[in-house]
XYZ file of C-alpha atoms in Angstrom:
778
model
C 8.774 41.087 6.678
C 10.639 37.829 6.029
C 9.137 34.347 7.016
C 12.087 32.798 8.951
C 9.873 30.035 10.551
C 8.409 29.176 7.159
C 9.643 26.005 5.003
C 12.206 27.264 2.374
C 12.813 25.523 -1.117
C 15.466 23.396 0.702
C 12.820 22.021 3.183
C 10.389 21.214 0.235
C 13.204 19.474 -1.744
C 13.940 17.165 1.311
C 10.466 16.852 2.840
C 7.925 17.578 -0.007
C 5.950 15.276 -2.044
C 8.022 12.706 -3.673
C 10.722 12.463 -1.325
C 11.862 9.433 0.524
C 11.405 10.623 3.979
C 11.807 8.103 6.883
C 8.782 7.329 9.188
C 8.494 10.003 11.905
C 7.484 7.284 14.384
C 10.284 4.721 13.950
C 12.740 6.091 16.556
C 9.954 5.955 19.199
C 8.993 2.103 18.116
C 12.656 1.166 17.862
C 13.543 2.203 21.300
C 10.791 0.201 22.569
C 8.767 3.246 23.635
C 5.576 2.700 21.390
C 2.180 2.551 23.554
C 0.273 -0.589 22.476
C -3.067 -1.610 23.659
C -1.704 -4.071 26.312
C 0.561 -1.307 27.522
C -2.453 0.518 28.807
C -2.688 -0.002 32.636
C -5.341 2.039 34.476
C -5.672 2.629 38.123
C -7.539 -0.347 39.936
C -8.028 -2.237 36.782
C -9.190 -5.901 36.737
C -8.375 -8.606 34.394
C -10.633 -10.718 32.241
C -10.020 -14.013 30.604
C -12.467 -15.697 27.951
C -13.835 -19.176 28.353
C -14.013 -20.639 24.778
C -15.982 -23.504 23.557
C -13.839 -26.625 22.764
C -15.765 -28.322 20.255
C -16.834 -26.901 16.608
C -20.544 -27.649 16.936
C -22.697 -28.462 19.936
C -25.605 -27.884 22.223
C -24.708 -25.935 25.433
C -26.445 -27.931 28.112
C -24.932 -26.295 31.000
C -21.981 -23.721 32.230
C -21.020 -24.371 35.880
C -19.448 -21.248 37.169
C -19.907 -21.801 40.790
C -16.454 -23.199 41.635
C -14.679 -20.404 39.649
C -16.800 -17.557 41.363
C -15.308 -18.806 44.714
C -11.640 -18.843 43.678
C -9.072 -16.296 45.127
C -9.252 -12.978 43.561
C -12.232 -13.555 41.348
C -14.706 -10.541 41.075
C -17.155 -12.050 38.672
C -18.067 -14.642 36.338
C -20.592 -13.836 33.385
C -22.337 -15.876 30.628
C -24.310 -15.172 27.708
C -27.444 -15.137 29.447
C -26.043 -12.203 31.552
C -25.225 -10.032 28.791
C -28.369 -10.911 27.124
C -30.505 -9.990 30.020
C -28.443 -6.623 30.074
C -29.854 -5.930 26.676
C -26.668 -5.443 24.447
C -27.275 -5.700 20.886
C -25.658 -8.422 18.433
C -22.460 -8.053 16.238
C -23.461 -6.748 13.023
C -22.127 -7.300 9.391
C -21.798 -3.710 7.534
C -22.123 -4.770 3.886
C -25.248 -6.426 2.858
C -24.704 -8.626 -0.487
C -28.189 -9.428 -2.053
C -28.980 -12.845 -3.430
C -29.129 -13.364 -7.045
C -33.156 -12.893 -6.915
C -32.575 -9.611 -5.013
C -33.863 -11.007 -1.680
C -31.625 -10.016 1.224
C -28.825 -12.518 2.452
C -29.271 -14.431 5.603
C -27.785 -12.641 8.576
C -28.258 -14.756 11.828
C -27.892 -13.009 14.875
C -24.649 -13.135 16.812
C -24.517 -11.925 20.440
C -21.173 -11.589 22.029
C -21.195 -14.766 24.117
C -22.846 -17.959 22.680
C -26.067 -19.266 24.113
C -27.771 -22.502 22.921
C -25.035 -23.624 20.823
C -21.388 -23.038 20.071
C -20.488 -22.927 16.079
C -16.786 -23.160 16.122
C -13.780 -24.127 18.264
C -12.970 -20.906 20.193
C -16.534 -19.626 20.284
C -16.753 -17.520 23.475
C -19.243 -18.573 26.113
C -18.330 -17.226 29.294
C -15.601 -14.847 30.777
C -13.925 -14.468 34.343
C -12.716 -11.071 35.738
C -10.397 -11.181 38.610
C -7.970 -8.898 40.532
C -4.909 -10.501 38.488
C -4.390 -11.988 35.190
C -3.096 -15.262 36.785
C -6.044 -15.500 39.060
C -8.590 -15.034 36.030
C -6.718 -17.737 34.164
C -6.923 -20.136 36.926
C -10.778 -19.465 37.351
C -11.272 -19.760 33.768
C -9.964 -23.161 33.851
C -12.429 -23.973 36.596
C -15.362 -22.931 34.487
C -17.129 -26.206 33.466
C -18.862 -26.556 30.208
C -21.276 -29.312 29.184
C -21.681 -29.216 25.536
C -23.100 -31.999 23.456
C -21.026 -32.262 20.503
C -22.469 -32.443 16.880
C -21.477 -33.148 13.498
C -19.384 -30.262 12.027
C -18.471 -28.974 8.436
C -15.626 -26.938 7.724
C -15.076 -26.841 3.818
C -17.238 -24.465 1.819
C -18.049 -26.892 -0.886
C -18.891 -29.672 1.675
C -21.099 -27.145 3.398
C -23.182 -26.479 0.528
C -23.945 -30.006 -0.256
C -27.198 -31.893 0.638
C -27.049 -33.645 4.053
C -24.231 -31.291 5.313
C -24.286 -30.387 9.079
C -26.294 -27.152 9.616
C -24.715 -24.138 11.093
C -27.985 -21.866 11.439
C -31.373 -23.398 11.230
C -32.570 -20.052 9.428
C -29.774 -20.638 6.915
C -30.996 -23.490 4.799
C -28.052 -25.463 3.164
C -25.818 -23.246 5.212
C -26.008 -20.399 2.258
C -25.502 -16.998 3.640
C -26.013 -15.562 0.222
C -26.287 -17.017 -3.290
C -24.612 -14.164 -5.220
C -24.590 -13.849 -8.997
C -23.424 -11.048 -11.494
C -23.696 -11.141 -15.251
C -25.657 -12.116 -18.010
C -25.570 -15.665 -17.925
C -27.330 -16.142 -21.249
C -24.747 -13.852 -23.251
C -21.941 -15.436 -21.160
C -23.209 -18.823 -22.294
C -23.253 -17.795 -25.952
C -19.729 -16.480 -25.875
C -18.434 -19.712 -24.379
C -20.290 -21.562 -27.126
C -18.856 -19.687 -30.109
C -15.247 -19.619 -28.310
C -12.453 -20.917 -30.190
C -10.805 -22.129 -26.939
C -12.032 -22.430 -23.273
C -9.593 -22.808 -20.407
C -10.925 -24.301 -17.312
C -9.074 -24.585 -13.696
C -10.353 -25.058 -10.287
C -8.640 -22.183 -8.129
C -8.482 -22.127 -4.400
C -7.483 -19.126 -2.504
C -6.384 -20.735 0.753
C -7.761 -19.802 4.382
C -5.231 -17.551 6.072
C -4.735 -16.780 9.831
C -3.787 -13.058 10.108
C -1.020 -13.231 12.581
C -0.793 -9.755 13.295
C 2.475 -9.037 15.381
C 0.186 -7.523 18.203
C -2.338 -9.567 19.464
C -5.811 -8.045 20.128
C -6.275 -6.299 23.563
C -8.764 -3.927 25.123
C -9.443 -2.139 28.338
C -12.853 -0.969 28.941
C -14.063 1.755 31.540
C -17.314 2.827 32.508
C -17.497 5.881 34.491
C -20.889 5.971 36.434
C -20.701 9.614 37.403
C -21.191 10.865 33.929
C -22.571 7.667 32.119
C -19.441 7.612 29.793
C -17.710 4.655 28.327
C -14.121 4.573 27.236
C -12.483 1.823 25.050
C -8.799 1.473 24.816
C -8.140 -0.911 21.768
C -6.191 -1.224 18.848
C -8.154 -0.958 15.491
C -8.296 0.642 12.127
C -10.288 3.950 12.847
C -11.540 5.272 16.323
C -14.312 6.985 14.760
C -16.021 4.203 13.118
C -15.433 1.836 16.048
C -17.128 4.414 18.456
C -20.260 4.314 16.487
C -20.072 0.364 16.029
C -19.583 0.101 19.808
C -22.363 2.585 20.723
C -24.736 0.489 18.537
C -23.540 -2.662 20.360
C -23.764 -1.335 23.907
C -27.163 0.585 23.094
C -25.999 3.789 23.810
C -25.603 7.229 22.415
C -22.392 7.851 20.322
C -21.473 10.819 22.607
C -21.138 8.393 25.657
C -18.464 6.346 23.726
C -15.024 7.252 23.405
C -12.365 4.971 21.637
C -8.728 5.700 22.014
C -6.212 3.729 20.007
C -2.141 4.083 20.303
C 0.317 2.277 18.273
C -1.216 -0.608 16.666
C 0.905 -3.554 15.799
C -0.511 -4.810 12.576
C -4.201 -5.598 11.339
C -4.380 -6.158 7.569
C -8.150 -5.576 8.041
C -8.627 -7.929 10.979
C -8.997 -5.230 13.698
C -11.395 -3.239 11.727
C -14.596 -3.926 13.706
C -15.835 -4.658 17.290
C -15.155 -8.044 18.624
C -17.106 -10.256 21.371
C -14.857 -9.706 24.207
C -15.667 -5.771 24.126
C -19.337 -5.857 25.504
C -18.438 -8.013 28.428
C -15.473 -5.973 29.411
C -17.781 -2.916 29.648
C -20.414 -5.110 31.240
C -18.031 -5.773 34.032
C -16.576 -2.374 34.460
C -20.280 -1.087 35.030
C -20.981 -3.669 37.628
C -17.432 -3.426 39.276
C -16.995 0.290 38.994
C -13.479 -0.375 37.744
C -11.673 -0.603 34.497
C -11.388 -4.267 33.085
C -8.560 -5.340 30.829
C -8.311 -8.393 28.585
C -5.379 -9.247 26.308
C -5.494 -12.384 23.806
C -2.619 -14.756 23.968
C -1.430 -16.346 20.668
C -3.185 -19.512 20.780
C -6.590 -17.699 21.388
C -5.749 -15.159 18.405
C -5.459 -18.274 16.128
C -9.112 -19.124 17.268
C -10.554 -15.923 17.948
C -9.265 -13.390 15.303
C -11.164 -13.275 11.937
C -9.374 -15.254 9.408
C -8.768 -14.274 5.670
C -9.411 -15.620 2.045
C -10.909 -19.170 1.799
C -12.366 -19.111 -1.694
C -12.827 -22.062 -4.046
C -13.777 -21.493 -7.702
C -14.438 -23.133 -10.937
C -12.816 -20.640 -13.418
C -13.455 -20.559 -17.002
C -11.696 -18.194 -19.723
C -13.317 -18.087 -23.316
C -11.011 -16.866 -26.097
C -11.418 -16.577 -29.999
C -8.745 -17.995 -32.293
C -6.294 -15.111 -31.883
C -6.431 -15.373 -28.063
C -8.627 -12.473 -27.360
C -10.910 -12.716 -24.426
C -14.650 -13.239 -24.938
C -15.845 -13.836 -21.373
C -14.557 -15.023 -18.101
C -16.852 -16.980 -15.644
C -16.419 -18.037 -11.946
C -18.623 -20.500 -10.258
C -17.669 -21.395 -6.790
C -18.026 -20.915 -2.979
C -16.757 -18.507 -0.420
C -16.440 -19.582 3.244
C -17.569 -16.851 5.809
C -17.110 -19.119 8.949
C -19.686 -19.583 11.779
C -20.638 -16.110 11.911
C -20.840 -12.868 9.871
C -17.702 -10.592 10.293
C -18.157 -7.025 9.514
C -17.512 -7.270 5.736
C -17.490 -11.259 5.614
C -19.763 -11.751 2.475
C -18.077 -9.173 0.395
C -14.618 -10.582 -0.712
C -15.811 -13.680 -2.409
C -18.673 -12.042 -4.170
C -18.768 -8.404 -5.021
C -15.047 -7.907 -4.319
C -13.901 -10.709 -6.805
C -16.530 -9.442 -9.376
C -15.182 -5.743 -9.448
C -11.632 -6.878 -9.732
C -11.824 -9.527 -12.045
C -11.381 -7.456 -15.436
C -7.961 -6.300 -14.130
C -6.089 -4.814 -16.867
C -7.997 -6.439 -19.629
C -10.521 -5.639 -22.084
C -12.915 -8.358 -21.146
C -16.442 -8.163 -22.887
C -18.346 -10.429 -20.397
C -17.832 -11.396 -16.795
C -20.201 -13.800 -14.907
C -19.691 -14.682 -11.132
C -21.772 -17.012 -9.048
C -20.669 -17.629 -5.406
C -22.522 -19.409 -2.781
C -21.270 -17.552 0.291
C -21.688 -20.255 3.068
C -21.510 -20.657 6.878
C -19.070 -23.363 8.203
C -18.043 -24.581 11.702
C -15.058 -22.578 11.443
C -13.532 -19.026 12.738
C -15.380 -16.108 11.054
C -13.665 -14.861 7.991
C -13.269 -11.118 7.422
C -11.119 -8.679 5.331
C -7.261 -9.464 4.867
C -4.903 -7.452 2.882
C -6.727 -6.657 -0.354
C -10.093 -8.280 0.663
C -11.151 -10.020 -2.678
C -8.734 -7.925 -5.058
C -5.764 -10.072 -4.862
C -7.864 -13.362 -5.366
C -9.636 -11.720 -8.398
C -6.181 -10.954 -9.953
C -4.871 -14.397 -9.158
C -7.931 -16.151 -10.751
C -7.402 -14.170 -13.923
C -3.866 -14.422 -14.285
C -3.671 -18.212 -13.719
C -6.487 -18.618 -16.345
C -4.290 -16.174 -18.771
C -1.193 -17.987 -18.338
C -2.787 -21.505 -18.655
C -4.728 -20.190 -21.807
C -1.522 -19.235 -23.453
C 0.171 -22.438 -22.707
C -2.767 -24.281 -24.148
C -3.151 -22.204 -27.331
C 0.493 -22.118 -28.038
C 0.439 -18.265 -27.865
C 3.369 -16.454 -25.913
C 1.928 -15.213 -22.541
C 3.167 -11.742 -22.870
C 1.581 -11.414 -26.221
C -1.716 -12.637 -25.078
C -1.755 -9.951 -22.257
C -0.695 -7.223 -24.819
C -3.596 -8.307 -27.273
C -6.034 -7.739 -24.314
C -4.835 -4.971 -22.699
C -7.267 -1.707 -22.274
C -5.391 1.116 -24.308
C -4.625 4.366 -22.975
C -6.814 5.972 -25.549
C -9.772 4.008 -24.409
C -9.779 5.686 -21.053
C -12.058 6.555 -19.309
C -13.035 2.679 -19.784
C -15.814 1.127 -18.402
C -15.416 -2.655 -17.382
C -17.956 -5.631 -17.742
C -18.267 -5.333 -14.068
C -19.182 -1.620 -14.277
C -16.377 0.167 -12.895
C -14.717 3.070 -14.906
C -11.161 3.110 -14.941
C -9.765 6.794 -15.396
C -6.067 6.155 -16.156
C -3.356 3.543 -16.778
C -0.712 2.593 -19.466
C -0.723 -1.270 -19.069
C 1.142 -2.466 -21.952
C 3.916 0.312 -21.628
C 4.095 -0.614 -17.919
C 4.276 -4.437 -18.585
C 7.172 -3.828 -21.233
C 9.034 -1.820 -18.614
C 8.755 -4.396 -16.080
C 9.856 -7.150 -18.638
C 12.905 -5.100 -19.470
C 13.576 -4.326 -15.617
C 13.434 -8.107 -14.930
C 15.785 -8.992 -17.769
C 13.408 -11.570 -19.237
C 15.574 -11.986 -22.288
C 18.251 -13.378 -19.940
C 16.069 -15.760 -18.278
C 16.986 -18.815 -20.477
C 20.735 -18.564 -19.418
C 19.476 -18.338 -15.680
C 17.316 -21.472 -16.245
C 20.163 -23.272 -17.674
C 22.425 -22.550 -14.981
C 19.788 -23.607 -12.381
C 19.429 -26.746 -14.340
C 23.117 -27.195 -14.255
C 22.695 -27.346 -10.339
C 19.863 -29.738 -10.178
C 17.207 -27.190 -9.865
C 14.081 -26.320 -12.023
C 13.466 -22.752 -12.595
C 10.260 -20.931 -13.654
C 9.092 -17.476 -14.363
C 5.761 -16.211 -13.880
C 4.021 -12.783 -14.483
C 1.463 -11.177 -12.296
C -0.273 -8.227 -14.411
C -2.685 -6.779 -11.842
C -5.145 -4.124 -11.300
C -7.026 -3.133 -8.048
C -10.296 -1.232 -7.692
C -9.415 0.498 -4.237
C -10.279 3.440 -2.093
C -14.015 2.862 -1.546
C -15.495 6.533 -1.322
C -15.818 7.755 2.321
C -15.758 11.027 4.502
C -12.608 11.734 6.005
C -11.481 14.501 8.326
C -8.686 16.634 7.723
C -8.168 18.980 10.643
C -5.057 21.412 10.767
C -4.605 22.991 14.413
C -1.698 25.691 15.216
C -0.340 24.686 18.614
C 0.704 26.984 21.358
C 4.336 25.866 21.173
C 4.431 26.481 17.434
C 3.893 22.937 16.237
C 1.118 22.261 13.646
C -1.037 19.303 14.200
C -2.821 17.127 11.495
C -6.006 15.523 12.973
C -7.080 12.733 10.929
C -9.889 9.715 10.900
C -7.585 7.113 9.316
C -5.440 5.263 11.764
C -1.864 4.153 11.164
C -1.049 0.558 11.952
C 2.118 0.258 10.363
C 1.881 2.428 7.244
C 3.678 5.657 8.276
C 1.008 8.106 7.810
C 2.629 10.677 9.780
C 5.589 11.345 7.504
C 3.454 11.046 4.251
C 0.609 13.343 5.602
C 3.256 15.743 6.816
C 4.827 15.930 3.340
C 1.538 16.951 1.762
C 1.282 19.749 4.339
C 4.756 20.815 3.875
C 4.094 21.095 0.173
C 0.766 22.655 0.486
C 1.293 25.264 3.165
C 5.187 25.273 3.440
C 5.205 24.402 7.160
C 8.632 23.064 8.379
C 8.380 19.222 8.373
C 9.839 18.950 11.655
C 7.011 20.953 13.351
C 4.241 18.836 12.122
C 2.473 16.504 14.419
C -0.352 13.942 13.989
C -3.361 13.073 16.057
C -5.440 9.840 14.989
C -6.334 7.842 17.719
C -8.967 9.748 19.736
C -12.541 9.656 18.586
C -13.522 12.747 20.737
C -11.407 14.802 18.340
C -13.320 13.634 15.225
C -16.364 14.683 13.569
C -15.678 12.040 10.645
C -13.545 9.373 9.781
C -13.551 6.479 7.437
C -10.405 4.629 8.996
C -7.693 2.897 7.289
C -8.402 0.196 4.868
C -9.109 -0.296 1.137
C -5.807 1.407 0.335
C -7.497 4.794 0.657
C -5.693 6.644 3.270
C -3.871 9.028 0.795
C -6.742 9.481 -1.524
C -9.067 10.390 1.450
C -6.879 11.883 4.378
C -4.702 13.308 1.559
C -7.315 15.104 -0.063
C -8.876 16.208 3.301
C -5.407 17.687 4.080
C -5.240 19.532 0.918
C -8.754 20.924 1.075
C -8.133 21.877 4.760
C -4.982 23.791 3.590
C -7.010 25.742 1.196
C -9.087 26.852 4.018
C -6.114 27.742 6.021
C -4.907 29.867 3.221
C -8.113 31.629 2.707
C -8.264 32.384 6.469
C -4.552 33.404 6.314
C -5.125 35.784 3.366
C -7.723 37.682 5.614
C -5.388 37.868 8.484
C -2.331 38.663 6.693
C -4.269 41.675 5.154
C -4.672 42.853 8.653
C -0.991 42.471 9.560
C 0.006 44.091 6.299
C -2.361 46.773 6.374
C -3.579 45.608 2.882
C -6.913 44.148 1.331
C -7.123 40.396 1.536
C -7.859 40.461 -2.188
C -4.333 41.753 -2.692
C -2.668 38.988 -0.891
C -1.070 35.990 -2.502
C 0.389 32.745 -0.909
C 3.297 31.061 -1.946
C 5.985 28.515 -0.355
C 4.641 29.231 3.181
C 4.385 33.143 2.815
C 1.622 35.574 2.353
C 2.657 38.584 0.431
C 1.075 41.648 -1.087
C 0.963 41.015 -4.832
C 3.556 42.822 -6.640
C 5.800 43.793 -3.584
C 8.331 42.215 -1.546
C 6.207 42.768 1.702
C 4.911 39.755 3.331
C 4.817 37.317 6.156
C 5.345 33.602 6.794
C 2.530 31.547 7.755
C 4.454 30.497 10.908
C 5.084 34.137 11.847
C 1.310 34.863 11.319
C 0.418 31.970 13.726
C 2.951 33.442 16.130
C 1.337 36.737 16.017
C -2.142 35.363 16.693
C -0.828 33.449 19.711
C 0.765 36.536 20.773
C -2.787 38.196 21.044
C -3.138 40.057 17.737
C -6.517 41.465 17.512
C -8.577 41.018 14.331
C -11.226 43.333 13.340
C -14.981 42.021 13.224
C -15.397 39.378 10.482
C -11.785 38.575 10.230
C -10.776 34.927 11.535
C -8.671 35.192 14.713
C -7.302 31.545 14.138
C -5.580 29.699 11.259
C -7.331 26.427 12.682
C -9.424 24.466 10.459
C -11.644 21.363 10.866
C -12.621 19.917 7.482
C -14.345 17.002 6.216
C -13.635 15.655 2.802
C -16.821 14.355 1.405
C -15.358 11.526 -0.864
C -13.519 10.845 -3.955
C -14.079 8.284 -6.785
C -11.909 4.947 -6.533
C -8.512 4.744 -7.569
C -6.733 1.858 -9.726
C -3.363 1.193 -8.752
C -1.945 -1.519 -11.065
C 1.414 -2.976 -11.992
C 3.328 -6.140 -13.391
C 5.247 -8.458 -10.974
C 7.839 -10.792 -12.470
C 8.906 -13.737 -10.221
C 11.444 -16.298 -10.630
C 11.518 -19.568 -8.689
C 13.876 -22.380 -8.167
C 12.608 -25.867 -7.208
C 14.449 -28.827 -5.664
C 12.953 -31.849 -7.556
C 14.082 -34.173 -4.952
C 12.322 -32.470 -2.023
C 9.764 -30.201 -3.672
C 11.080 -27.336 -2.041
C 10.362 -23.821 -3.951
C 12.484 -20.818 -3.426
C 11.781 -17.470 -4.885
C 15.198 -16.401 -6.128
C 14.298 -13.196 -8.251
C 11.699 -10.872 -8.101
C 10.866 -7.553 -10.016
C 7.962 -5.154 -9.739
C 6.789 -2.044 -11.549
C 3.837 -0.308 -10.251
C 1.659 2.448 -11.234
C 0.782 4.166 -8.063
C -0.162 7.491 -9.457
C 1.501 10.528 -7.602
C 4.102 8.550 -5.195
C 3.914 10.699 -2.107
C 6.941 8.720 -0.399
C 8.665 6.160 -2.426
C 10.641 4.884 0.735
C 7.213 4.092 2.325
C 5.623 2.992 -0.906
C 8.726 0.296 -1.155
C 8.306 -0.849 2.340
C 4.445 -1.442 1.684
C 5.332 -3.265 -1.421
C 7.642 -5.436 0.238
C 5.249 -6.347 3.072
C 2.456 -7.156 0.297
C 4.789 -9.447 -1.697
C 5.817 -11.250 1.277
C 2.371 -12.013 2.353
C 1.577 -12.989 -0.862
C 4.773 -15.232 -0.938
C 3.512 -16.799 2.329
C 0.073 -17.662 1.216
C 1.401 -18.997 -2.153
C 4.212 -21.353 -0.506
C 3.318 -22.057 3.130
C 0.343 -20.508 4.892
C -2.566 -23.122 5.288
C -5.269 -23.315 7.953
C -6.265 -26.951 8.364
C -9.298 -28.389 10.447
C -10.091 -31.795 11.267
C -13.245 -33.661 10.195
C -14.613 -32.723 13.468
C -13.713 -28.968 13.325
C -10.583 -28.818 15.446
C -7.946 -26.381 14.374
C -4.944 -28.596 13.741
C -2.830 -25.538 12.578
C -3.301 -23.665 15.954
C 0.127 -22.372 16.612
C 3.365 -21.391 14.922
C 4.361 -25.057 15.336
C 2.027 -26.014 12.580
C 1.260 -22.924 10.836
C 4.134 -21.470 8.731
C 4.829 -17.770 8.317
C 7.328 -16.451 5.722
C 10.753 -15.101 7.108
C 12.984 -12.646 5.747
C 15.004 -15.417 4.333
C 11.895 -16.911 2.139
C 12.099 -13.740 -0.027
C 14.737 -12.518 -2.494
C 16.139 -8.851 -2.738
C 13.168 -7.187 -4.633
C 13.678 -4.918 -7.664
C 11.070 -2.212 -7.662
C 10.246 0.342 -10.407
C 7.392 2.722 -11.248
C 5.464 3.818 -14.153
C 3.410 6.645 -12.660
C 0.125 7.615 -14.352
C -1.387 10.265 -12.056
C -5.066 9.456 -11.107
C -7.720 11.871 -12.127
C -10.181 10.818 -9.322
C -8.400 12.633 -6.610
C -6.568 15.941 -5.848
C -3.058 14.398 -5.456
C -3.190 12.106 -8.413
C -2.391 9.117 -5.826
C -3.263 5.416 -6.319
C -3.327 3.254 -3.110
C -0.165 1.018 -2.695
C -0.829 -0.807 0.545
C -2.156 -3.967 -0.653
C -0.977 -4.104 -4.181
C 1.804 -6.322 -3.309
C -0.414 -9.286 -2.750
C -2.200 -8.835 -5.947
C 0.865 -8.975 -7.859
C 2.706 -11.692 -6.038
C -0.062 -14.356 -5.575
C -0.147 -14.768 -9.568
C 3.403 -14.120 -10.401
C 4.935 -16.810 -7.623
C 2.169 -19.475 -8.581
C 2.696 -18.824 -12.646
C 6.408 -19.219 -11.944
C 5.895 -22.642 -9.963
C 3.656 -23.925 -12.668
C 6.145 -22.852 -15.246
C 8.954 -24.832 -13.469
C 6.578 -27.731 -13.364
C 6.151 -27.741 -16.975
C 2.722 -26.372 -17.020
C 1.110 -28.777 -14.502
C -1.389 -26.923 -12.412
C -1.378 -27.144 -8.660
C -3.275 -24.948 -5.856
C -1.945 -22.788 -3.269
C -0.125 -23.291 -0.947
C 2.649 -24.836 -3.258
C 4.126 -26.557 -0.212
C 6.995 -29.097 -0.784
C 4.780 -32.152 -0.354
C 2.291 -30.806 -2.984
C 5.146 -29.876 -5.399
C 6.722 -33.309 -5.116
C 3.639 -34.877 -5.546
C 2.900 -32.822 -8.835
C 6.500 -33.699 -9.959
C 6.130 -37.563 -9.350
C 2.584 -38.127 -10.165
């Protein structure tokens, strides 16, 4: 029997691993038919609006809700006292970072609504629910807050200084954690014997995430079955389900989380937010669904921010420019409360990534992670990895300039060599693969570095300063987590992948389908995907840490193997042969050594048609599988940026950008290119323009797009992208994550290019026209 419904060689050539297949969801989204959280409208739903504190630090002396309660359409007004009396739990951080002495970090309790004190502008203190959104907004404005303002501190160095305003009484000196890694004595000895030491103060500026879709959620409590359903954009419904169950003090089986399309997150939507418990509280009391959607001004205040690190960085080198040790001593700002991974980025995150592609014998990182009267800081595209690469690459470029050594040659001298793999870094991470010098050389050739002098001269003739910079990066990605990879053969002939990761712009559907087509020969256009329903999952690490293909891809491969095992038994019955004599190839089960076989899709059709199986033989090809975990992967690459500066205005333009990346096995080069472009543009935004500014009393000055600049398409050049792929040995596909690498390569390459154009004068991000002009004229 032939396999008319199985994928053929042509299908694999078009849709298998390595092919540039367009994103499956794009036609729906481009037609405006996506279904985002604010598109959810349930029968009899009410509308919620938050009431937020307007000062950065103050004692709540009173909240007068009586006038608001009497306004038209108002169904209820609640404060923190109401939610606390109902017994809801606090919002929690997920990753404890120990102090240098091994004691636990400070984790002050944060409830969903502030009581006693507000600690940042935008701290929620109450919420109103009404029949319509307009009525809820009117009533929220009628809530009167009596808050006695107190001094505030917004800068991390200032917060750790003696006499600074205190954020929490139980966190003396505003210290959340006094983190330390490394052997201080050995590092000090290396610096003492160094022929040269480079020192820089390096700042990774605070970022407002600015996801295209503001946060939105609808909560519905069904009393008849004591069940809770949350409709909200997130990064993984399985994890959010369990965190919400913990927050509401219910069993996980009582909670369901549903996510449709998600308009961007970058780490920000990865955990519960204060609004969610209140929505369920109101739904329980009112017996109706309750919906809340933030506006853009609210997002600037209430969404977790990103970055905000300030380090004194040092690199010790011998007389030949070989690294002896690197040391970072500084501060990480977590804001007023701990986000889910808030303490991680400036401590362990920086430490694990600081060595990058270099043979750095010793590393020391000492970080005071501090509370301030600002919006909480959470993960943002890379979560410590771009920062670490930025710090290292800026040190290297500066050291090369100070020592009179070519910057490329210094990098080559210190590269880890392929024959040294697996290589254990000073931070304890073990790299499995990489050809760093070969990749860098390929990037330099691709970027036409030999022609830079001519381009610089041409820029000079037009009155412009031109500079070139390199970002030679490596990321420690894909934190090991369990992940689901279910495969379900549908009654209509489709095949559905069920995954615990969640696509918020990555294009998982196409990439996962390519893996399934490659593995099982299932026609690409028959593959569907379910990702946003927690009731269908038994595990799920969600999307984050550039791990989706390493985790979900591996889960799909392993689940496919189980489908093949089942299929051999079923095909043995269909072909009247022993299962041991059945082989599987290109979507077809066949008796070994014969031309007798049956395609996997036809076999599934027979099962749907009622084909009976003997006892002990599976009666379905469906598989529910959980991938236990794979070790981390280590994407790396070299980015080469060229900038032009107008010396009269200080305006910087990125005029040429080349990148060569090692992403291991590239499943879909089209999607990888898009991810790379996006990451680079976010890096350009942070390097040139994005800056979160607070006043002395803690007011967010850059609280709208009038004052906060985001990069536009015109702010980036046409990108040139190439690959030098060395497959990872840590996962079955050989893949290395690509989603956040653009930031890791662009921050250092763009800033090194600017400093080069300035003749070596150091400036910190963002390199705004004002700062650049001052550097040129100081």
